[in-house]
Every structure is written in structure tokens, then in C-alpha cells.
Short mmCIF file of C-alpha atoms in Angstrom, two decimals:
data_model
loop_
_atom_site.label_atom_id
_atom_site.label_comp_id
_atom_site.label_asym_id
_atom_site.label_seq_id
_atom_site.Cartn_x
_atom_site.Cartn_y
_atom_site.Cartn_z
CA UNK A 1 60.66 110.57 107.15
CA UNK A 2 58.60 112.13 104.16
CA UNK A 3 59.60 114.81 102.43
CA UNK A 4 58.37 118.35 103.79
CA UNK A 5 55.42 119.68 102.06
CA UNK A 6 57.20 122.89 100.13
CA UNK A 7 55.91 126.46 99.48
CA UNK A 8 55.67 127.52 95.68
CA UNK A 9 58.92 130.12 96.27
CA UNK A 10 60.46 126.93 98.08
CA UNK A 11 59.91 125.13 94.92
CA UNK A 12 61.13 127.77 92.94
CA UNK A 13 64.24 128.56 94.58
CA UNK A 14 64.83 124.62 94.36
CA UNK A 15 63.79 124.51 90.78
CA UNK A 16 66.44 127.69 90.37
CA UNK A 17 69.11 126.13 92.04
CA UNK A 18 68.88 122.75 90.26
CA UNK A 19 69.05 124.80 86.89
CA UNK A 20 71.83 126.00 88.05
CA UNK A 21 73.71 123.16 89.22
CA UNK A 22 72.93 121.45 85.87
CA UNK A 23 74.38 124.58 84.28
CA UNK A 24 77.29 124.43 86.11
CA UNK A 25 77.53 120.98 85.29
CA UNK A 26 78.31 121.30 81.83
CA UNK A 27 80.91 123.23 82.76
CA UNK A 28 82.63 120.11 83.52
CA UNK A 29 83.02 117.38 86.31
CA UNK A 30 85.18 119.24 88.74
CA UNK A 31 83.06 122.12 88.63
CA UNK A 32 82.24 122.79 92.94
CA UNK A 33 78.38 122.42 93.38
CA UNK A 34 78.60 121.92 97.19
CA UNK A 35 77.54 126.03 97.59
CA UNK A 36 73.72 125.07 95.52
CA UNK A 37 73.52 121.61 97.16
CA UNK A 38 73.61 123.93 100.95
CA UNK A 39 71.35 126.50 99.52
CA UNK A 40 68.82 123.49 98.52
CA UNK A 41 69.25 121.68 102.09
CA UNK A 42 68.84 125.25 103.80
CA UNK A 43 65.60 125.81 102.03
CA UNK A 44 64.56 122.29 102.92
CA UNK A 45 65.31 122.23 106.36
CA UNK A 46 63.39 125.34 106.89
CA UNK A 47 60.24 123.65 105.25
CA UNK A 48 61.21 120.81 108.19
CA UNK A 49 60.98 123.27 110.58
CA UNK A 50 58.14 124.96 109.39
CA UNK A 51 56.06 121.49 108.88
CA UNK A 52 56.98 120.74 112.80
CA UNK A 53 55.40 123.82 114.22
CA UNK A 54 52.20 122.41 113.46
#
């Protein structure tokens, strides 16, 4: 399957979260980044669902 077609605030809040998953990544390897990595799938999914309805 292709990747949903995304909103500009859905690439945003992507673009935000990655930022801050890099961030946190600095931090150190056994930082916990599974929080962003849902927040990023949420706001995919929704584009999914959003890209069906039509």
C-alpha cells in the first residue's frame, strides 16, 4: 500500500515528533521512544482513514 497523502499540520506534527525523537536520541540508546513512534502511527492512520473516505 502507498503511503497516505498527508495534510501540512500532519506533516508538521510528524516533522515535530521526529525532532523530537532525534532529540531524545542523543540522550542515549535506552532512551524510550515508543510514546513519539504511537503519536506518528496515530497521525498516520488517521490520514489512512481519511484517504479511504473518498
Amino acid at each position: 500500500m502507498a503511503d497516505p497523502k498527508l495534510t501540512t499540520a500532519e506533516k508538521a506534527k510528524v516533522t515535530y515528533y521526529v525532532a523530537r525523537m532525534c532529540k531524545r536520541d542523543l540522550a542515549g540508546p535506552d532512551v524510550d521512544q515508543s510514546d513519539l513512534q504511537r503519536k506518528i502511527d496515530r497521525v498516520i492512520e488517521g490520514a489512512e482513514k481519511r484517504g479511504a473516505k473518498r
